[in-house]
Structure formats: structure tokens, C-alpha cells
mmCIF file of C-alpha atoms in Angstrom:
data_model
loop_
_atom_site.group_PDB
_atom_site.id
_atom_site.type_symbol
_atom_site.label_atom_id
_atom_site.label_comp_id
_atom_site.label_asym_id
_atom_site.label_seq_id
_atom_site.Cartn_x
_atom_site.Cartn_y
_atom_site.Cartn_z
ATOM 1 C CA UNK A 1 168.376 -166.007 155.892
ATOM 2 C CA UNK A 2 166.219 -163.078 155.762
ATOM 3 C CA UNK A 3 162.305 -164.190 154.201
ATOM 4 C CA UNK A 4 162.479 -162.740 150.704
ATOM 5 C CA UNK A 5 159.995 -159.903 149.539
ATOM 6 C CA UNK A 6 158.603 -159.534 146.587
ATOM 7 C CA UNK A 7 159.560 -156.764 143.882
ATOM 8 C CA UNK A 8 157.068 -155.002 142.029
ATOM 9 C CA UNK A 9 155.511 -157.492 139.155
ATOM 10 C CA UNK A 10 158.517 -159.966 140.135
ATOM 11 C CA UNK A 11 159.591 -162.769 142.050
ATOM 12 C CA UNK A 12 161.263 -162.558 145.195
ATOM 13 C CA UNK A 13 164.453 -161.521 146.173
ATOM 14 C CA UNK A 14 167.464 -163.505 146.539
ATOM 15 C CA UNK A 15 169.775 -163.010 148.692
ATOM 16 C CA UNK A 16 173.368 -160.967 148.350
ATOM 17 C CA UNK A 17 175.608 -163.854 148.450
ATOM 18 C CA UNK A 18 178.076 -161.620 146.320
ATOM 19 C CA UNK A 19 177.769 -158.567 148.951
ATOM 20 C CA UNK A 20 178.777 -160.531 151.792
ATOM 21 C CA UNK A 21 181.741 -161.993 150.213
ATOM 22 C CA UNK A 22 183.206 -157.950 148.552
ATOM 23 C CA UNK A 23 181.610 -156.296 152.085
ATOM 24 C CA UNK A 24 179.057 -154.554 149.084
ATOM 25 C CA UNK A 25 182.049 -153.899 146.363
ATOM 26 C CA UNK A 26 180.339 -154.287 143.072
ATOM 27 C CA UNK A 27 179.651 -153.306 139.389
ATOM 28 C CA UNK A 28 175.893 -153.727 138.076
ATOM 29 C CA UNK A 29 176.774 -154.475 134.439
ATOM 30 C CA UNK A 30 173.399 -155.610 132.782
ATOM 31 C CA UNK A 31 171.840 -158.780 134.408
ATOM 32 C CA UNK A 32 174.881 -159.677 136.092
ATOM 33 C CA UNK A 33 176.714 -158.479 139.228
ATOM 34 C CA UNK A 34 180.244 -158.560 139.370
ATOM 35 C CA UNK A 35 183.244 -157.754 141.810
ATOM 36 C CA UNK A 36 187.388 -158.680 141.386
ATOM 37 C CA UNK A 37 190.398 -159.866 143.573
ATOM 38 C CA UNK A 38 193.794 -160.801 143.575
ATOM 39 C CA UNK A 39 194.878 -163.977 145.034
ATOM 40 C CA UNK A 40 197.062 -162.987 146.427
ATOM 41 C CA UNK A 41 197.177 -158.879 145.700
ATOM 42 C CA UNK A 42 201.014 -158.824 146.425
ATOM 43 C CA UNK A 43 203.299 -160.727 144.909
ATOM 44 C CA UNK A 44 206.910 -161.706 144.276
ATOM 45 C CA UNK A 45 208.614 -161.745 141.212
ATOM 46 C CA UNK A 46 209.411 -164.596 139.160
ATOM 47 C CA UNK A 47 205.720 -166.090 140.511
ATOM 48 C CA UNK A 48 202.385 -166.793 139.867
ATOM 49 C CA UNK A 49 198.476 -165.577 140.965
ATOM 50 C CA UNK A 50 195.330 -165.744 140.508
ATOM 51 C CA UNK A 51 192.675 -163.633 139.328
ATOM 52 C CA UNK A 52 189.398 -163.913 141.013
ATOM 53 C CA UNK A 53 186.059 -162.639 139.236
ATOM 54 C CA UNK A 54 183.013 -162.860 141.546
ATOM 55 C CA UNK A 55 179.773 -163.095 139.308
ATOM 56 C CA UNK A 56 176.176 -162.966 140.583
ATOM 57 C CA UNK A 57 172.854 -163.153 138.315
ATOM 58 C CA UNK A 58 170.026 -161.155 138.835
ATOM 59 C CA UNK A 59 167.682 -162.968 136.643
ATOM 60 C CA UNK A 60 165.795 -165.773 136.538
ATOM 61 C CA UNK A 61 166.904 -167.657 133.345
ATOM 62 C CA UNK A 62 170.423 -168.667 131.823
ATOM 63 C CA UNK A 63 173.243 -165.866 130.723
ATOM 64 C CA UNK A 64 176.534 -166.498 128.873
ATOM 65 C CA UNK A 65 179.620 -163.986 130.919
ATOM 66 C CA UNK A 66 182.827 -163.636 128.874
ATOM 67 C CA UNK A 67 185.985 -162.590 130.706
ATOM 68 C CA UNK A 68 189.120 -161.307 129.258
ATOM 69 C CA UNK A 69 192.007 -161.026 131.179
ATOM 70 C CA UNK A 70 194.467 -158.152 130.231
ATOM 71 C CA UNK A 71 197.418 -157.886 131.566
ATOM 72 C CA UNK A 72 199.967 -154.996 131.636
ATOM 73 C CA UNK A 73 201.856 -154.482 128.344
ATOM 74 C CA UNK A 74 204.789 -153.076 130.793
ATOM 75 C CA UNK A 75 206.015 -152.784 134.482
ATOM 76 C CA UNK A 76 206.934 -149.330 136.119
ATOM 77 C CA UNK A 77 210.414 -149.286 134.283
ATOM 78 C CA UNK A 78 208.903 -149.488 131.382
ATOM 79 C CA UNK A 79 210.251 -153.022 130.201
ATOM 80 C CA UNK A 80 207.868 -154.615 128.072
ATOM 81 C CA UNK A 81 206.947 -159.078 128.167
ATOM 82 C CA UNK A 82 207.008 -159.048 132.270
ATOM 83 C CA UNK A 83 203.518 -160.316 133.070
ATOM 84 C CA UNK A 84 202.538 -162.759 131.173
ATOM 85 C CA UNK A 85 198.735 -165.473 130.871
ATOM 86 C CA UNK A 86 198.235 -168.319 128.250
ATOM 87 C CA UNK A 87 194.404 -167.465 128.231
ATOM 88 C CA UNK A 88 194.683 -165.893 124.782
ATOM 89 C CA UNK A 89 190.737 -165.765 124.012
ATOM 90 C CA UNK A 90 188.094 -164.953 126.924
ATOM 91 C CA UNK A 91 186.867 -167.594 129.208
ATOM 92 C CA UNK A 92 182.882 -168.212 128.861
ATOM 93 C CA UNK A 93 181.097 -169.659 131.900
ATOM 94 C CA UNK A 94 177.187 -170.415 131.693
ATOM 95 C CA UNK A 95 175.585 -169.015 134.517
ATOM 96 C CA UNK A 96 172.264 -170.251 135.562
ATOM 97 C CA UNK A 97 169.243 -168.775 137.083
ATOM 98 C CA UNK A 98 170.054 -167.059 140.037
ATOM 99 C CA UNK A 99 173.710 -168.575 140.290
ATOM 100 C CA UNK A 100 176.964 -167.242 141.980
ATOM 101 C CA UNK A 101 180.310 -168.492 141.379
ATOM 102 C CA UNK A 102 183.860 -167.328 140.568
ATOM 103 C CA UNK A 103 186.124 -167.485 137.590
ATOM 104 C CA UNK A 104 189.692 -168.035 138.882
ATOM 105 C CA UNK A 105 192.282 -167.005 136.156
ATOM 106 C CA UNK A 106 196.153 -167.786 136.303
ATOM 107 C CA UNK A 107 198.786 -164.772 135.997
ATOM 108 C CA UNK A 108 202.513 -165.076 135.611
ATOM 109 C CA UNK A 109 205.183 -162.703 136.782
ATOM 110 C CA UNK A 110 208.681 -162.311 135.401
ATOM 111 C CA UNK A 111 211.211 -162.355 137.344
ATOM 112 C CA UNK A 112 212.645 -159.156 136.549
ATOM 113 C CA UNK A 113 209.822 -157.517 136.806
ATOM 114 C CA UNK A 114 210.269 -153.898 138.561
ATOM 115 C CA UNK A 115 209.165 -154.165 142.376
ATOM 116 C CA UNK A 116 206.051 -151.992 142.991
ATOM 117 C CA UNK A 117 202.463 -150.955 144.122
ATOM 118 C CA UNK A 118 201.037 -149.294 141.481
ATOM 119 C CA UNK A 119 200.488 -151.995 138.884
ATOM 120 C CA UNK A 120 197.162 -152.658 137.160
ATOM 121 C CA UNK A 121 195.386 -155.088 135.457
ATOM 122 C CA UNK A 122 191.963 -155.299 133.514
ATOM 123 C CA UNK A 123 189.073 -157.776 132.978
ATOM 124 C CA UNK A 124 186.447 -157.213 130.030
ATOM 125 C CA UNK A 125 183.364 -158.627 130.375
ATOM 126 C CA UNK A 126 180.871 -159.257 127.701
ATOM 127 C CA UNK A 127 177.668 -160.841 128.350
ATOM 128 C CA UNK A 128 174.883 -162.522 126.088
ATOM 129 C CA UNK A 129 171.196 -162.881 127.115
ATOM 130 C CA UNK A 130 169.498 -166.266 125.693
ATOM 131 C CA UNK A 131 166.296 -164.909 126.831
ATOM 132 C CA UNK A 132 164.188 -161.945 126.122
ATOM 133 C CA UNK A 133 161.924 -162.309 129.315
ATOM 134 C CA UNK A 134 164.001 -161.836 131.954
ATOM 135 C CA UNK A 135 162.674 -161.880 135.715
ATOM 136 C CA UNK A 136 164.438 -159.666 138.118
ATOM 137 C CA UNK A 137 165.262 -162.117 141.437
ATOM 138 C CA UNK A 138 167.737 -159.331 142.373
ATOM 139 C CA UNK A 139 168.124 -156.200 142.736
ATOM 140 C CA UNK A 140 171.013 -153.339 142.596
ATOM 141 C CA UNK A 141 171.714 -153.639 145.892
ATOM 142 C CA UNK A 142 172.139 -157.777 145.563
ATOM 143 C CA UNK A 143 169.176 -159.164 147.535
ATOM 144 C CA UNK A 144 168.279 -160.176 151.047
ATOM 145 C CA UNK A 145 171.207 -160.280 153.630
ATOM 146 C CA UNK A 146 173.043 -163.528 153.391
ATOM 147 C CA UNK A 147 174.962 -164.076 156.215
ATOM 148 C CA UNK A 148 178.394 -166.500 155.401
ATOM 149 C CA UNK A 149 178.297 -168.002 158.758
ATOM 150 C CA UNK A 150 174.812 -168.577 159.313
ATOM 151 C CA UNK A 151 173.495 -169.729 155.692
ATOM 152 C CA UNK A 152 176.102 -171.947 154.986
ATOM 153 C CA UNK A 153 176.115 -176.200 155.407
ATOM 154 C CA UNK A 154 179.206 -177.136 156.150
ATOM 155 C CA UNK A 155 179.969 -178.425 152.924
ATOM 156 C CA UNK A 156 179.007 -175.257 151.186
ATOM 157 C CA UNK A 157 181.699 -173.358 154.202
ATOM 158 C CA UNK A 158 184.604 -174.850 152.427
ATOM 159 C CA UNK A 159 183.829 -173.494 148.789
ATOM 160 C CA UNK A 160 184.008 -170.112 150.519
ATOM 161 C CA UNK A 161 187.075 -170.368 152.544
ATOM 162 C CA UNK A 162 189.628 -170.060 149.357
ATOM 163 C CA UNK A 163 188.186 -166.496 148.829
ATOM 164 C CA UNK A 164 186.416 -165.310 151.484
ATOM 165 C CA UNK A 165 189.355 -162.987 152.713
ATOM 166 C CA UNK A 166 189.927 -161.333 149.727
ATOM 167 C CA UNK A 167 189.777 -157.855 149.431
ATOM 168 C CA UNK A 168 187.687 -157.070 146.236
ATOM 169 C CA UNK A 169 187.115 -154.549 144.160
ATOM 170 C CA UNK A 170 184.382 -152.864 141.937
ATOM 171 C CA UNK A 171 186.395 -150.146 140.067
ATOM 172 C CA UNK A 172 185.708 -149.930 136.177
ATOM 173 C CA UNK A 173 187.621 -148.246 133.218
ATOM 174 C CA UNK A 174 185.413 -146.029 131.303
ATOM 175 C CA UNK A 175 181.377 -146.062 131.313
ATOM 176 C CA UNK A 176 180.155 -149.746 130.471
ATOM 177 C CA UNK A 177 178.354 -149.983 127.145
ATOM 178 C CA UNK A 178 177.939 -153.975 125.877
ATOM 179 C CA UNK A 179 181.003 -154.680 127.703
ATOM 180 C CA UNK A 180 182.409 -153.782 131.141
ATOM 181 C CA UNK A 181 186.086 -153.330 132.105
ATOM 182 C CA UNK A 182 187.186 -153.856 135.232
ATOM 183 C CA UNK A 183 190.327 -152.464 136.931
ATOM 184 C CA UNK A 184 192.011 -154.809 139.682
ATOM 185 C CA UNK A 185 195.659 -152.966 141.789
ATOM 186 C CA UNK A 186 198.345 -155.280 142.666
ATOM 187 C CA UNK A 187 201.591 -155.125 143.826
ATOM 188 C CA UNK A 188 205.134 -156.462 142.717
ATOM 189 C CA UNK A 189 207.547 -157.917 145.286
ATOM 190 C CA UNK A 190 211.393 -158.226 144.599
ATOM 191 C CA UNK A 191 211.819 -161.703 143.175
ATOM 192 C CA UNK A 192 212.156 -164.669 145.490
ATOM 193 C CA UNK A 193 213.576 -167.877 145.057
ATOM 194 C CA UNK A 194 211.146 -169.419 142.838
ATOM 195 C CA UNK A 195 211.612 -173.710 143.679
ATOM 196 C CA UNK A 196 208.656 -175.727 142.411
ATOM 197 C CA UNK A 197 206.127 -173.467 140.885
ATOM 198 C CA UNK A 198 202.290 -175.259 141.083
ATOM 199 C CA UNK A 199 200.649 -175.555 137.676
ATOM 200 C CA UNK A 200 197.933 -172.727 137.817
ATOM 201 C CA UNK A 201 194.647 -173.549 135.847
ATOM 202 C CA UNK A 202 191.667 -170.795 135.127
ATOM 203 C CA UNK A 203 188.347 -172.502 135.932
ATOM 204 C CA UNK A 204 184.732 -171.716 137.354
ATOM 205 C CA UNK A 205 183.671 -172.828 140.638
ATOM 206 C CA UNK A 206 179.635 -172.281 141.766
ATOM 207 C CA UNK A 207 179.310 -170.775 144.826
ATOM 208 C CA UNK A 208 175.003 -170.494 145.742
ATOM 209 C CA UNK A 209 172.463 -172.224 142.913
ATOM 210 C CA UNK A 210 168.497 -171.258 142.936
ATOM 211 C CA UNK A 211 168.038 -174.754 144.714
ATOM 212 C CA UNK A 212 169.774 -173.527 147.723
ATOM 213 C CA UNK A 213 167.076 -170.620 147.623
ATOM 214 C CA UNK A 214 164.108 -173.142 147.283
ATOM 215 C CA UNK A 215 165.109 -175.395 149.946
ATOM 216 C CA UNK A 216 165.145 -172.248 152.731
ATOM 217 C CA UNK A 217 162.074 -171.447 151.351
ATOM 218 C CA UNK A 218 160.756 -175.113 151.997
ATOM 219 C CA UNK A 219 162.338 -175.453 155.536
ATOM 220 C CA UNK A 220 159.442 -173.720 157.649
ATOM 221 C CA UNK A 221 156.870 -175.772 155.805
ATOM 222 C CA UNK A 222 158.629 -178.936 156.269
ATOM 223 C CA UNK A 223 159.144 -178.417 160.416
ATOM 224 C CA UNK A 224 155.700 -177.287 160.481
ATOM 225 C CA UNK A 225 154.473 -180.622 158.289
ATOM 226 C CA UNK A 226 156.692 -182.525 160.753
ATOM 227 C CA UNK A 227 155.316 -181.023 164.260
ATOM 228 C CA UNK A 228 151.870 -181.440 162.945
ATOM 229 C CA UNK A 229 152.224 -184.966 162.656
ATOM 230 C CA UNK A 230 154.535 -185.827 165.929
ATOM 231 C CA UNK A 231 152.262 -183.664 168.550
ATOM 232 C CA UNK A 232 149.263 -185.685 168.142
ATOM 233 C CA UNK A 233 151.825 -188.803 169.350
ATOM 234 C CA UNK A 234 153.068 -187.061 172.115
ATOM 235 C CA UNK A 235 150.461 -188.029 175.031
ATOM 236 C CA UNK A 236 150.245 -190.251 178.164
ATOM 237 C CA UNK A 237 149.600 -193.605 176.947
ATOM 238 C CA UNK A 238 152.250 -193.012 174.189
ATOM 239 C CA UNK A 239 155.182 -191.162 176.335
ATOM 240 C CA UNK A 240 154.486 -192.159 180.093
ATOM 241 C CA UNK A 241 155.276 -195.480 180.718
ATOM 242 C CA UNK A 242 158.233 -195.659 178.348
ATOM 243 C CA UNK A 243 159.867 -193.133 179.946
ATOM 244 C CA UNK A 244 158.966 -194.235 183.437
ATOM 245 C CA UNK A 245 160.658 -197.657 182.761
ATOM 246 C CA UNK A 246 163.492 -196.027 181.119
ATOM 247 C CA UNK A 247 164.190 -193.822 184.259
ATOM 248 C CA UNK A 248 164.161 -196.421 186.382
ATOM 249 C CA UNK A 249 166.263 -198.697 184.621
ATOM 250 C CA UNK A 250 168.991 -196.270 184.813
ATOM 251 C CA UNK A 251 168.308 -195.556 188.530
ATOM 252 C CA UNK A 252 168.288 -198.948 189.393
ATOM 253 C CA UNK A 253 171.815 -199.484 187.513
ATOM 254 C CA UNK A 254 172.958 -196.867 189.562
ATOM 255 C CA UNK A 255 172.125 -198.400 192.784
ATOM 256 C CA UNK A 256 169.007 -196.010 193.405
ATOM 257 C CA UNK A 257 166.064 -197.856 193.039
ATOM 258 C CA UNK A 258 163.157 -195.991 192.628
ATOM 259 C CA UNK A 259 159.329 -196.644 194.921
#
């Protein structure tokens, strides 16, 4: 991960965990940065997706994000009650400082729902500030370069994996004002034979917390801490003759004793 510089008056940069996920896609609404995806974006009918909704913060202190799902009053035929979601009121998800993560909302299609590519849903987003001093860790451009494969324990790898394929998109309906909609294509398959449908529940899942930031920013100074205290330990009286008996201990078990 790149060092972070500092902005203007601010504190420095995080980095774009959002822009290497969308490959850049997104929508600066307020203090938040947001991109969508369809998992999957083509589907058959008489089945289910998901909606994915990539949020990033770009302050230092807590926000409230409410998403809406809206899904289309009609299919291409016109026929009205085809898609259908139980999430009746918006989803709220706490974000905290500096925190990425992903709503994942459920989406049913009918099964005579009219084949097609042109279909579109929407996703309002409202969001609500609980403080007035905000400090900018990001900026429009979402940070320092964050690199998926590089950045990444391998724990953290397999929160990405479920949605780091997607292709996502930052297209919005209208100019945003206190709310933001966002418009997300998908496409209608002729119905398939349905079997055992999985139970598909919305929910939040973080992605990259502040903490993750700190402890990169911490990593130098501890190697340096370390090596400053090992070196000094590393002489003759200390590494010599432990090694020398070592080597020829595994010499002389090989046959090849060493004068």
C-alpha cells in the first residue's frame, strides 16, 4: 500500500479500496462513495439475485446510509407484479470512520416474466451525518491505490472473492440533492426449472475498517523497532560457534565429517 499524503488541513489519505473493486465506477454522494452490481446481472425467470451496494466513507467519524431498493413496477410486456423484494422500508447500515463494506439485497423474479436486456432497477440512498466536524480521509478520486492482491491477509481475500468479479456501476437518475438514486441494468432469461430455491437474506458485510489503515501505518516502525534490537545480537561470540556445531552435526550425519 501506497504511504498516504496528507490533504490540505486534513489527515491522510486512505486508500481506494472501493476503486479497485468497480475498476474506478463510482458516485460521490456527500461523505460517502458509492458504486452497484448485480449478482448475478443475468438472470432466469422464476429466480432470485442479489443486489450489491458498494459503500465507502470519506470521513473520519460515524454516518448513517439508507438504501431503498426499487424494483420495476413492470417487465418489457408491460405485465405488472413480475419482480418482486420483501424489503418494504430502506435498509440502514452504520458506517464507521473510514469503513467499506457492502449491502447485499435479495430480488425475486417471476416466472413469467418477459425475457430481456433492457430491464432496470433503482437504489435511493439517503444519508445522515451525526457529526458536524467532519475530517476528509478521502478524497473524490477514493484515496491511495489499494491493490486487492497485495493488501489483503488471507483472511480478508475471502470477504472479497463473493464480489470481486462483479461488474459495477455508478450511473444515477437525476442530479443528487439529500438523496441519490442509483440506476443498476440487468437482464431477464427465459425461465428455468426452478428446484430448491436458497432463502436470500439482505445484510451488510465490512469489507476494510480504519484499523486495517493504522496497522500499515505501524508496520515500518515495528520492523525497524525489531531490527534495532536483533542486530546488536548478531555477532561472533553470539552466532559463530552455534552455527559451527550445527554444520557439523549435519555433516557428520551425512558421513562427511568436517577438520
Amino acid at each position: 500500500m501506497n504511504k498516504p499524503t496528507a490533504l490540505p488541513g486534513q489527515q491522510g489519505i486512505y486508500p481506494d479500496v472501493l476503486g479497485a473493486l468497480t475498476n474506478g465506477a463510482r458516485v460521490n454522494f456527500d461523505v460517502i462513495q458509492v458504486a452497484v452490481a448485480a449478482q448475478p446481472d443475468k438472470i432466469n425467470a422464476g429466480k432470485s439475485f442479489d443486489v450489491i451496494v458498494l459503500l465507502q466513507s470519506t470521513v473520519k467519524s460515524e454516518v448513517d446510509v439508507a438504501v431503498r431498493l426499487i424494483v420495476p413496477e413492470k417487465d418489457i410486456s408491460g405485465k405488472s407484479g413480475r419482480f418482486a423484494t420483501k424489503l418494504v422500508k430502506p435498509i440502514l447500515i452504520g458506517l464507521r470512520a473510514g469503513e467499506v463494506g457492502y449491502v447485499h439485497l435479495p430480488i425475486q423474479v417471476g416466472p413469467q416474466a418477459t425475457p430481456g436486456e433492457k430491464y432496470m432497477l433503482e437504489l435511493e440512498i439517503q444519508i445522515q451525518k451525526k457529526s458536524k466536524e467532519l475530517i476528509r480521509i478521502r478524497d473524490a478520486n477514493g484515496g491511495t491505490h489499494f491493490s486487492l492482491a497485495k493488501d489483503l491477509e488471507h483472511k480478508q481475500q475471502q470477504a472479497f472473492e463473493g464480489i470481486r468479479h462483479l461488474k459495477f456501476w455508478a450511473q444515477t437518475n437525476g442530479q443528487p440533492s439529500n438523496k441519490v438514486t442509483l440506476q443498476l441494468p440487468f437482464s431477464v432469461l427465459p425461465s428455468a426449472p426452478i428446484g430448491l430455491q436458497p432463502e436470500l437474506k439482505p445484510g451488510y458485510k465490512t469489507l476494510w475498517t480504519e484499523a486495517e489503515y493504522y496497522e500499515q501505518q505501524a508496520a515500518p516502525n515495528r520492523d525497524e523497532v525489531q531490527m534495532a534490537v536483533l542486530l546488536p545480537k548478531l555477532n561472533r561470540q553470539s552466532v559463530f560457534f552455534p552455527l559451527l556445531k550445527f554444520t557439523q552435526a549435519r555433516f557428520e550425519a551425512a558421513g562427511y565429517r568436517l577438520w
